[in-house]
Short mmCIF file of C-alpha atoms and ligand atoms in Angstrom, two decimals:
data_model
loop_
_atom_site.label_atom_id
_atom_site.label_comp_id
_atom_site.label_asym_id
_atom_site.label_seq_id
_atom_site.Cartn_x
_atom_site.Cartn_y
_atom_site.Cartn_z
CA UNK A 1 1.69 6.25 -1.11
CA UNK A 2 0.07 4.16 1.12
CA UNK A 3 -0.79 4.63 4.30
CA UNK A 4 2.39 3.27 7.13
CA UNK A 5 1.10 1.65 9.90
CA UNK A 6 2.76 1.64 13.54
CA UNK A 7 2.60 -0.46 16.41
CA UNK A 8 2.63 1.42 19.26
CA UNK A 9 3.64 0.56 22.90
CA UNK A 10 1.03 1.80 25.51
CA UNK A 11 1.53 1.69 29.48
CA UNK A 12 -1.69 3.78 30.24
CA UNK A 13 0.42 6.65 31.17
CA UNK A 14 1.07 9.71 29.66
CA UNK A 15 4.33 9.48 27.56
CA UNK A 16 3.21 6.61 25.43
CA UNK A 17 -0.28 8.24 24.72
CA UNK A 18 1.47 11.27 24.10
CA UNK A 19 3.93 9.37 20.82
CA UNK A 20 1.09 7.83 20.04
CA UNK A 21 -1.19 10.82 19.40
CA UNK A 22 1.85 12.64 17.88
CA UNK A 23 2.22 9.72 15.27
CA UNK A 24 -1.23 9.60 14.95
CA UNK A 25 -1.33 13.05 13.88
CA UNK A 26 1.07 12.84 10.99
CA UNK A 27 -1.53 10.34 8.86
CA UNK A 28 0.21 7.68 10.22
CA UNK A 29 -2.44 4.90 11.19
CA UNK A 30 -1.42 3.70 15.00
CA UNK A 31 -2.52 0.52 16.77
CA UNK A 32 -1.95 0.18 20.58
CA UNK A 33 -0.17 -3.43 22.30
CA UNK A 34 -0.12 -3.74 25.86
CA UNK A 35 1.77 -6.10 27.97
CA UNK A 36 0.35 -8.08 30.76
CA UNK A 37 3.28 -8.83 33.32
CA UNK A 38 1.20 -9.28 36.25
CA UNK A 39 3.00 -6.15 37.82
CA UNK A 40 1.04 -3.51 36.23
CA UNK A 41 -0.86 -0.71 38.42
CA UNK A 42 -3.84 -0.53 36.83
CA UNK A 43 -7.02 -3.57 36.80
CA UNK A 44 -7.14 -5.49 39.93
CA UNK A 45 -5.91 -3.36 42.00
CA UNK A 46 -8.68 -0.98 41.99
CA UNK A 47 -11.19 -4.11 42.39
CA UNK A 48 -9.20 -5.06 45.33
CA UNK A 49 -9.73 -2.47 48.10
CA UNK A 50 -13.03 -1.00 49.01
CA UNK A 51 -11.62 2.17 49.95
CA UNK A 52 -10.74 2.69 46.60
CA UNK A 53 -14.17 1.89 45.14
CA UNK A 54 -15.11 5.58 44.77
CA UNK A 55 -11.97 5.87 42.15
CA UNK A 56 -12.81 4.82 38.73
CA UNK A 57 -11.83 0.84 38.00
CA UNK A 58 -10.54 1.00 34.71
CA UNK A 59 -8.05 -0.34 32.59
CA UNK A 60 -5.37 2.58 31.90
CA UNK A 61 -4.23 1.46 28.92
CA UNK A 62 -7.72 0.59 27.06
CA UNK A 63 -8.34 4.10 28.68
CA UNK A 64 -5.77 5.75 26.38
CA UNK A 65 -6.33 3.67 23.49
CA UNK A 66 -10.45 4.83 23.53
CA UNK A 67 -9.49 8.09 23.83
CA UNK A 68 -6.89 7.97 20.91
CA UNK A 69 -9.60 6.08 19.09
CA UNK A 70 -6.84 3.28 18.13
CA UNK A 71 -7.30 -0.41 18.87
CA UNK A 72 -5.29 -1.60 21.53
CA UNK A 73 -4.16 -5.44 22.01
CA UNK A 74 -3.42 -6.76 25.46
CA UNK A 75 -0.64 -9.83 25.31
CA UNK A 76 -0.33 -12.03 28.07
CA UNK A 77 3.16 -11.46 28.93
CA UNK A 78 2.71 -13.30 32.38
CA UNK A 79 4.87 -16.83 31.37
CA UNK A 80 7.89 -15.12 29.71
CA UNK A 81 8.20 -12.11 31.66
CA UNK A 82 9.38 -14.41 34.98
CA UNK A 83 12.67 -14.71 33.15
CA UNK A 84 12.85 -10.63 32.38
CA UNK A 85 12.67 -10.45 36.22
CA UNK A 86 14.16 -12.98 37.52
CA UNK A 87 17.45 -13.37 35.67
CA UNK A 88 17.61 -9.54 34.18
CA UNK A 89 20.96 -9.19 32.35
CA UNK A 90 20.92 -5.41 32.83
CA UNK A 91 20.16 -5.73 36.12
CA UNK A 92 17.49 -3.90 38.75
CA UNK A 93 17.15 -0.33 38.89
CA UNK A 94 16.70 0.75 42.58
CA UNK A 95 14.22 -1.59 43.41
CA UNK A 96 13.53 -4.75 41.98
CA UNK A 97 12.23 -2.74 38.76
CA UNK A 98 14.44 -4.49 35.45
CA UNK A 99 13.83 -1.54 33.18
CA UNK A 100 16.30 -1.92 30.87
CA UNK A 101 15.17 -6.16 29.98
CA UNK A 102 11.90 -5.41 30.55
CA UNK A 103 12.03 -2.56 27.78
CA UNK A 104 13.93 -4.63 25.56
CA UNK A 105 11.46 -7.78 26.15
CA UNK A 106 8.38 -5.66 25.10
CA UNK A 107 10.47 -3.66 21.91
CA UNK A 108 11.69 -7.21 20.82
CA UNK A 109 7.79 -8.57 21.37
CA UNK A 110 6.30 -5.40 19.31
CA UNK A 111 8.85 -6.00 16.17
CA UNK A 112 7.55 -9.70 16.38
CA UNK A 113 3.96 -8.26 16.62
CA UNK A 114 4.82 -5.77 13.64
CA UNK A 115 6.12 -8.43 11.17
CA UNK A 116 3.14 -10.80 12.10
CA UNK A 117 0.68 -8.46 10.75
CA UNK A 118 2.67 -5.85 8.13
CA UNK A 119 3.37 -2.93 10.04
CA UNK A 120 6.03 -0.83 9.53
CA UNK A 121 7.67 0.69 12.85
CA UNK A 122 7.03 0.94 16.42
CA UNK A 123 6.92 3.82 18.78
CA UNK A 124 7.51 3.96 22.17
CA UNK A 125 7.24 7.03 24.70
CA UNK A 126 10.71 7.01 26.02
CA UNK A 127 12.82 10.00 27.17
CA UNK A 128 16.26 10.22 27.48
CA UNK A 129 17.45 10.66 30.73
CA UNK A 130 14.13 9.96 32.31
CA UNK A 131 14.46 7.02 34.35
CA UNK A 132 17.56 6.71 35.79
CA UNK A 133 18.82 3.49 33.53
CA UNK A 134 16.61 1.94 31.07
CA UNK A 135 16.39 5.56 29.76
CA UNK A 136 20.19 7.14 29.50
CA UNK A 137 21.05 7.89 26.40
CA UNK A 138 23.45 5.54 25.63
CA UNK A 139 21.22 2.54 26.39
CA UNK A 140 18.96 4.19 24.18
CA UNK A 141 20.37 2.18 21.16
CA UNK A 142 20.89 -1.08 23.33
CA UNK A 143 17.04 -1.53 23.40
CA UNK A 144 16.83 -0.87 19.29
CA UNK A 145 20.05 -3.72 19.26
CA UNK A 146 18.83 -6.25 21.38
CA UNK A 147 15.04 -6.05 20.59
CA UNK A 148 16.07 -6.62 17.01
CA UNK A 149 13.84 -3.60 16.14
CA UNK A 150 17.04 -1.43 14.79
CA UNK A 151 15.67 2.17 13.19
CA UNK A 152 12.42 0.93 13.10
CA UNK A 153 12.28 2.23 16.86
CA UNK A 154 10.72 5.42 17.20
CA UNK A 155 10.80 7.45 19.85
CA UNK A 156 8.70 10.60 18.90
CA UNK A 157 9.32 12.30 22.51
CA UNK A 158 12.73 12.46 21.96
CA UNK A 159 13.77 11.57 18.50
CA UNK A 160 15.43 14.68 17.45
CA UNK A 161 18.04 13.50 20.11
CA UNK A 162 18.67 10.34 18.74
CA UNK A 163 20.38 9.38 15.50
CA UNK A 164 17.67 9.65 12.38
CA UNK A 165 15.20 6.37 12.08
CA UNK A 166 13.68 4.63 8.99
CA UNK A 167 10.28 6.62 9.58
CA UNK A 168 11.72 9.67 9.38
CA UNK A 169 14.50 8.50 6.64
CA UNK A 170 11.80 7.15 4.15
CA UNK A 171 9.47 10.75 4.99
CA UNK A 172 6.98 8.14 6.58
CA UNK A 173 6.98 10.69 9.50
CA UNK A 174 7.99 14.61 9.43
CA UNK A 175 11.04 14.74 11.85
CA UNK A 176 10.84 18.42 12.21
CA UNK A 177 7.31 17.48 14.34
CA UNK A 178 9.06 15.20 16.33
CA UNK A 179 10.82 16.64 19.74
CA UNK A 180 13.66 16.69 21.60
CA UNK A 181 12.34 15.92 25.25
CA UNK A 182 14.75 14.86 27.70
CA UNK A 183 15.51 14.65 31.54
CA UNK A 184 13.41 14.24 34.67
CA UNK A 185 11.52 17.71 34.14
CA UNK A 186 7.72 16.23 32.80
CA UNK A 187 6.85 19.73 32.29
CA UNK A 188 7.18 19.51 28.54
CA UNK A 189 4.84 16.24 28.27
CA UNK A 190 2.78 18.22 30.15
CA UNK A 191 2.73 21.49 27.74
CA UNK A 192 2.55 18.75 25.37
CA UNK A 193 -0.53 17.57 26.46
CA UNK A 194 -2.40 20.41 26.93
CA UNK A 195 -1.42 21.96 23.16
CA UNK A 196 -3.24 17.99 21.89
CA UNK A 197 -5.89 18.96 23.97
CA UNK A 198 -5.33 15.72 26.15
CA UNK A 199 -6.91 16.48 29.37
CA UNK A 200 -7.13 13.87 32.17
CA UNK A 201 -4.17 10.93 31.87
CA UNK A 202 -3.10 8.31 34.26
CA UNK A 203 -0.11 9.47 36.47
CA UNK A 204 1.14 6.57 38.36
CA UNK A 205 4.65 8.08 40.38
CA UNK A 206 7.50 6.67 39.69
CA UNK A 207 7.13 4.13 36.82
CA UNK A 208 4.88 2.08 35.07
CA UNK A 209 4.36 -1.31 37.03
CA UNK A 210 4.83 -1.88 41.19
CA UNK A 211 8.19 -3.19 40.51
CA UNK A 212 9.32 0.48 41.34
CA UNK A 213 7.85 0.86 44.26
CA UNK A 214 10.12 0.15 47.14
CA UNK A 215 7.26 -1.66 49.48
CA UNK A 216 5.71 -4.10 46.98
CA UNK A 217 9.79 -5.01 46.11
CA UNK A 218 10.49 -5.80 49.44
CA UNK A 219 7.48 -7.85 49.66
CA UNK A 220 8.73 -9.73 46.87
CA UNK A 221 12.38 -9.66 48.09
CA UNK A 222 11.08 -11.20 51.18
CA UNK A 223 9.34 -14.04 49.56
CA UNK A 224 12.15 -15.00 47.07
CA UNK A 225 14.60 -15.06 50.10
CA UNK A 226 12.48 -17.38 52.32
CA UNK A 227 11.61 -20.26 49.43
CA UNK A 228 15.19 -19.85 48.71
CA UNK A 229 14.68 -19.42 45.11
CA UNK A 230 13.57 -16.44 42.67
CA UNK A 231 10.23 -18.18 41.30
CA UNK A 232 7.16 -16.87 41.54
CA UNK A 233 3.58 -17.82 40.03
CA UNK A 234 1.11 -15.12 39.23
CA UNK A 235 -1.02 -15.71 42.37
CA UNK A 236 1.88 -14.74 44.91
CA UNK A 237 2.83 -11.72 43.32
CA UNK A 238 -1.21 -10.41 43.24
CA UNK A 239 -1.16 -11.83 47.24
CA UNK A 240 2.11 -9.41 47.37
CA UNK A 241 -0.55 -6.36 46.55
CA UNK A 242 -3.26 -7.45 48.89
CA UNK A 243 -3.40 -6.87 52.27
CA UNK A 244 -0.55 -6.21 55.41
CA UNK A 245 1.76 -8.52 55.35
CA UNK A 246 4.22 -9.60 58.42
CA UNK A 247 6.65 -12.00 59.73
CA UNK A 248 6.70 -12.56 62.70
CA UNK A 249 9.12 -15.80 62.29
CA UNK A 250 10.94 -16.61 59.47
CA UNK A 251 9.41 -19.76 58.92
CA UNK A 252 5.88 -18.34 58.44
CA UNK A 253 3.95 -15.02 57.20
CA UNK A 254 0.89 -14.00 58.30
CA UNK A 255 -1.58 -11.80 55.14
CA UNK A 256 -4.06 -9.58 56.99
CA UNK A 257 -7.36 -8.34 54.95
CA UNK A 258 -6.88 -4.89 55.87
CA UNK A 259 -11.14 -3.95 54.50
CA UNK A 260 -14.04 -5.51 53.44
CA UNK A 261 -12.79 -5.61 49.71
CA UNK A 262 -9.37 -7.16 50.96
CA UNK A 263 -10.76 -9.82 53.12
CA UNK A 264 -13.59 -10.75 50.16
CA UNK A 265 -10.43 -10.85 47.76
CA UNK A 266 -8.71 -13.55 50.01
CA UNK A 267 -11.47 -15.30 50.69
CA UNK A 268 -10.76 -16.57 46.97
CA UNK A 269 -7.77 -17.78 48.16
CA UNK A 270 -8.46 -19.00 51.36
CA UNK A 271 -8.72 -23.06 50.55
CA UNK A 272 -5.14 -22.58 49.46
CA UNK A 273 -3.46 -21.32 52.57
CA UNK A 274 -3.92 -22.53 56.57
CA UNK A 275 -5.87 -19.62 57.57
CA UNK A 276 -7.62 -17.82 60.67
CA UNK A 277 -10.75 -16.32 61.09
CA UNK A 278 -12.12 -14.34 64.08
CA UNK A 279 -14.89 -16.11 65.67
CA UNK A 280 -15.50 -14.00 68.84
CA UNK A 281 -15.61 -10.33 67.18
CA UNK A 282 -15.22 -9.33 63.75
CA UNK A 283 -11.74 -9.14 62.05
CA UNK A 284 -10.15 -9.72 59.15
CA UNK A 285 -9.24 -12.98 57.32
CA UNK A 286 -5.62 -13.88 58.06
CA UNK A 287 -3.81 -16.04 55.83
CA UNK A 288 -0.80 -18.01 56.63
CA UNK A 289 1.89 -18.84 54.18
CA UNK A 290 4.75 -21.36 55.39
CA UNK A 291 3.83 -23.64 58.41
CA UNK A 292 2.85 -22.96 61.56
CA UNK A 293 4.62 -25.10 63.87
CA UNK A 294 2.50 -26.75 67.25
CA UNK A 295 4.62 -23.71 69.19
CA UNK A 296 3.15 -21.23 66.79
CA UNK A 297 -0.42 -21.62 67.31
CA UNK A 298 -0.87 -19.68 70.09
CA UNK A 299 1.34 -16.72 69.38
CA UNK A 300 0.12 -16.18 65.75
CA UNK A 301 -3.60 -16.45 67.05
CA UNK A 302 -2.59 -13.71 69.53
CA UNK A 303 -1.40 -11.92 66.86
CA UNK A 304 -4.71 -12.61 64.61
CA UNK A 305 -6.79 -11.13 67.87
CA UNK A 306 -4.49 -7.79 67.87
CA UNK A 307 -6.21 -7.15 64.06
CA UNK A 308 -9.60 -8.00 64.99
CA UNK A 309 -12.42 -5.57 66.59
CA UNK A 310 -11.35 -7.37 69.97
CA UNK A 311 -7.75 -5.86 70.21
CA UNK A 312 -8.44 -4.62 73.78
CA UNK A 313 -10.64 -7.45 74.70
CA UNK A 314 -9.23 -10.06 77.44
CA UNK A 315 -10.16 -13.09 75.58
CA UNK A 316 -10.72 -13.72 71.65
CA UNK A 317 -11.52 -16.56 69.79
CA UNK A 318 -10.05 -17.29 66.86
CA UNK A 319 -10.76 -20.73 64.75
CA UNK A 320 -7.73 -22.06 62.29
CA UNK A 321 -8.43 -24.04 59.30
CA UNK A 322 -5.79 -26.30 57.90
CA UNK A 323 -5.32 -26.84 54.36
CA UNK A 324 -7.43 -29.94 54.92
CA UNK A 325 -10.27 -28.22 56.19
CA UNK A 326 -10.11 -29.29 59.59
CA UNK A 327 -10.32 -26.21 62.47
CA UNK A 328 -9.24 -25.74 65.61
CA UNK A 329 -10.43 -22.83 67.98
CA UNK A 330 -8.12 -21.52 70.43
CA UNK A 331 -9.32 -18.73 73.64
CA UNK A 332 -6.52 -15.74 73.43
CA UNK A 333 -5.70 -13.12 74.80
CA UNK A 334 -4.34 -10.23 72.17
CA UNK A 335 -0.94 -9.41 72.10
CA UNK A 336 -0.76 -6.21 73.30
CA UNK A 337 0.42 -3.58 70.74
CA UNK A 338 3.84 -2.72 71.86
CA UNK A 339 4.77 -6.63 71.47
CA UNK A 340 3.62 -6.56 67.66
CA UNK A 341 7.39 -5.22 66.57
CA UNK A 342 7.79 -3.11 63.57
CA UNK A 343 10.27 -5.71 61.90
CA UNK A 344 7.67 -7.67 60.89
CA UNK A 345 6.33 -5.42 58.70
CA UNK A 346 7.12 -6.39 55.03
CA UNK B 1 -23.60 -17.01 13.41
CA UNK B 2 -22.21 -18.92 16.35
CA UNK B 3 -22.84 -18.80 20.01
CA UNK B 4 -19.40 -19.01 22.12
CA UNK B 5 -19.25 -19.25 26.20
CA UNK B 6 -15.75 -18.51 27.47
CA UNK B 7 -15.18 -18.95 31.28
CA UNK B 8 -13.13 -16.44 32.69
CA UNK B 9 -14.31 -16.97 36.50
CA UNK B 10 -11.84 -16.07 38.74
CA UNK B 11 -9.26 -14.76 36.60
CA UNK B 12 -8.57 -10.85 37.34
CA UNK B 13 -8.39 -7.99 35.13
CA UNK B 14 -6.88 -7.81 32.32
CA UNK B 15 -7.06 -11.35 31.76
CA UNK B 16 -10.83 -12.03 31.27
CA UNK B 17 -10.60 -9.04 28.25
CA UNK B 18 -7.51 -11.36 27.33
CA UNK B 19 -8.84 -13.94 26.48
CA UNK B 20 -11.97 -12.40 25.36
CA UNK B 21 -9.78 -10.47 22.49
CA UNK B 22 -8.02 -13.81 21.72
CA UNK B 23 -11.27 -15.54 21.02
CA UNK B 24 -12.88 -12.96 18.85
CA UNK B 25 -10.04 -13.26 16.59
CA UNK B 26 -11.73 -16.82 15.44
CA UNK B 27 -15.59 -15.60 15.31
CA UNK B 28 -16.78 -13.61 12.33
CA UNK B 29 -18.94 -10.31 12.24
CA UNK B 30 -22.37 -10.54 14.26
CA UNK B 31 -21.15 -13.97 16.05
CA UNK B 32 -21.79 -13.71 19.69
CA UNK B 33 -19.54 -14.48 22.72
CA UNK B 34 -20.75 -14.66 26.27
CA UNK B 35 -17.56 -14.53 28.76
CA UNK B 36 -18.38 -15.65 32.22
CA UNK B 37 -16.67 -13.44 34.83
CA UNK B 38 -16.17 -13.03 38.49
CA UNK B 39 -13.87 -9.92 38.66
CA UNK B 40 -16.01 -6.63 38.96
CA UNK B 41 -13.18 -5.03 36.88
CA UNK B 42 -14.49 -7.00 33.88
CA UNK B 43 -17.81 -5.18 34.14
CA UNK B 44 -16.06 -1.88 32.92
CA UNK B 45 -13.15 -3.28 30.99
CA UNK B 46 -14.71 -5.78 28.54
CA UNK B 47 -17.32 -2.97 27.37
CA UNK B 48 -14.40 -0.62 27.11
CA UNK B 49 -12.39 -3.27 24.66
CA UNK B 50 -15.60 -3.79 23.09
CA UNK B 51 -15.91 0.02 22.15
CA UNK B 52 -12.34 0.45 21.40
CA UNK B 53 -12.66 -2.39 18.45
CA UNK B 54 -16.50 -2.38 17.35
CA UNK B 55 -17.94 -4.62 19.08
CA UNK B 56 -21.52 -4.47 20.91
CA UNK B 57 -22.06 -5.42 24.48
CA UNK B 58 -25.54 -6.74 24.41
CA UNK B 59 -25.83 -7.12 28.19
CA UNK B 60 -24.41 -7.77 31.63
CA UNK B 61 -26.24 -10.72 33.06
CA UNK B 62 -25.53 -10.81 37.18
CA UNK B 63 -25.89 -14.14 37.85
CA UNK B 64 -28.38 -14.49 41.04
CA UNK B 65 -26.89 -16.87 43.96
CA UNK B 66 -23.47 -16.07 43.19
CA UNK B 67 -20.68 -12.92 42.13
CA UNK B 68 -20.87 -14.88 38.87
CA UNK B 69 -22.22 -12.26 35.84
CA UNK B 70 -21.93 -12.92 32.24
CA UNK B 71 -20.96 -10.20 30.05
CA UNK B 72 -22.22 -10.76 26.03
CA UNK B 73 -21.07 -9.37 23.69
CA UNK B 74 -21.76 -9.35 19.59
CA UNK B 75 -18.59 -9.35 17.47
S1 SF4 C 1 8.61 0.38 35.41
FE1 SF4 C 1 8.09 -1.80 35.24
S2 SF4 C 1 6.92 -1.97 33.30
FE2 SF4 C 1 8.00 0.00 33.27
S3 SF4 C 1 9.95 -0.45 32.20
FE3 SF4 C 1 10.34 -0.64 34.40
S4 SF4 C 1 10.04 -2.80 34.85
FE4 SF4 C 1 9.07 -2.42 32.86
#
């Protein structure tokens, strides 16, 4: 017989190393694929902030894949997944995380991947019951459905829960190695782990991309609701990661470099927005997205002075650059801490 | 045995290994491809892709007025 080849879907985290390394384990021979949304935890991130620069930078999911010693093939997912998350038909989970489409996007993606070069199934490191949606069993067979996948959607983590699938059918994989994982406990992937002698893994909480984590959602809420529209381009939701942002009018938000490696990281962006530097002191780059109106000015510089190394100082100067290059300096005195209101935290 | 330049200067991580993977899929065994970079992220992730599917970085060129490097890399 010869050797059945799967196509397996890897996050970076633990589950989907874990059914990979299981599969790989039976003979079968296991390649990696790897969505780029845009949302994922791992890459930039880490090359964003300085005070991170002691963790590793490294990509979790080519992580996994060199320690499985499987190939691993990253598709640009950026284009097609704004519909996944802007019109999900399953909805959000409890932030503005689409589980259940974006799970069914990347199945449906994998089978098309798997008939474009002759594998046989795909695996994926779902557990029922896990998350609190995308994971129940009964939607477990709405992502084989939709995704067009059918019983050629394994889930080794949990298959002996499930109904039996081709690889197991056909003796392609022993079922009787499979498990029966389910629920919120991890300690099982964990056991699991340690009995494959699978050491150090990538545990980001909650999920696999910032969509589940409630401030980067609001961030994103925020922007949708003030251009009136759910669009977004891959540049605004990487801004959404970087920096603090806050409103401090509706009609304008202000993006403050909160280190060195966050200020040199807008600086890329800076020719894009109107934008204030600190001229007086050192501080932070502040970028501006919306318009500052002529009534504006002098409160947002205010606010720009509050961020900067002259917070206390009576007078700062602070130089704005339009989007046509031209500046204008203004003298100000910092707005005093107690007038910077918490609402305008995003 | 060809010589390929891809610029991947200011595009962020994964994307640079993107569309380094994408390209190697047209060059042949021992062909070389030099992908111009700017995020630091690259530095660590295109060697990593490069290990994971047989392919040799040959070096990391940091280019000297600028955060430009070059990373190349033998299919
Ligand atoms: S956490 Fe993010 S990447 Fe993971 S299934 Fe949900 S939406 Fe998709």
């Amino acid at each position: 017989m010869s050797i059945r080849k799967a196509v397996a879907l890897i996050s970076g985290g633990l589950d989907s190393m874990l059914a990979a390394k299981v599969i790989l384990d039976q003979g079968v021979q296991v390649e990696g694929l790897n969505f780029y949304t845009g949302f994922c935890h791992s890459g930039h991130t880490s090359a964003i902030r300085s005070s991170q620069r002691n963790k590793e930078k490294r990509n979790d999911a080519l992580w996994v894949a060199e320690q499985l010693g499987i190939k691993l093939h990253i598709i640009d997912s950026v284009e097609e997944y704004k519909d996944v998350l802007t019109n999900p038909q399953f909805g959000y989970g409890k932030n503005l995380n689409p589980c259940l489409d974006c799970k069914v996007f990347m199945v449906k993606k994998a089978k098309q991947w798997m008939d474009e070069n002759g594998f046989d199934f795909i695996i994926t490191g779902e557990v029922i019951g896990q998350r609190p949606k995308s994971q129940r069993k009964i939607n477990m067979p709405l992502v084989s459905q939709r995704s067009g996948a059918d019983d050629r959607l394994l889930r080794p983590l949990c298959a002996k829960n499930l109904p039996i699938s081709l690889p197991e059918r056909e003796g392609w994989v022993n079922r009787e190695k499979l498990f029966d994982f389910k629920g919120r406990d991890r300690n099982p992937q964990f056991e699991l782990a340690e009995q494959l002698g699978i050491e150090s893994y990538a545990q980001p909480a909650g999920g696999c991309c910032v969509l589940t984590d409630e401030n980067y959602s609001r961030k994103l809420a925020d922007m949708w609701q003030n251009r009136g529209e759910k669009k977004y381009e891959l540049d605004d939701i990487i801004l959404l990661k970087v920096g603090r942002h806050l409103r401090p009018r509706p009609h304008f938000k202000m993006i403050i470099g909160r280190d060195e490696g966050e200020n040199k990281f807008l600086e890329g962006y800076r020719k894009r927005f109107q934008h204030f530097r600190i001229t007086s002191h050192t501080g932070p780059l502040i970028l501006i997205e919306g318009k500052l109106l002529d009534d504006d000015l002098n409160f947002a510089a205010r606010i720009a002075a509050r961020f900067s190394a002259g917070r206390l100082a009576d007078e700062v100067t602070v130089t704005l650059t339009s989007l046509q290059g031209e500046t204008l300096q203004l003298q100000v005195n910092p707005l005093p801490v107690a007038e910077i209101q918490q609402g305008w935290y995003l | 045995m060809s010589y390929e330049v891809i610029d991947a200067r200011g595009l962020l991580c994964p994307l640079p290994v993107i569309k380094a993977q994408n390209k190697a899929k047209q060059l042949q065994p021992g062909d070389t491809l030099e992908i111009i970079c700017t995020d630091p992220g690259a530095q660590h992730d295109i060697p990593a892709w490069c290990r994971i599917h047989g392919h040799k970085v040959i070096e990391i060129q940091q280019d000297e007025e600028s955060d430009d490097f070059s990373v190349i890399v033998e299919i």
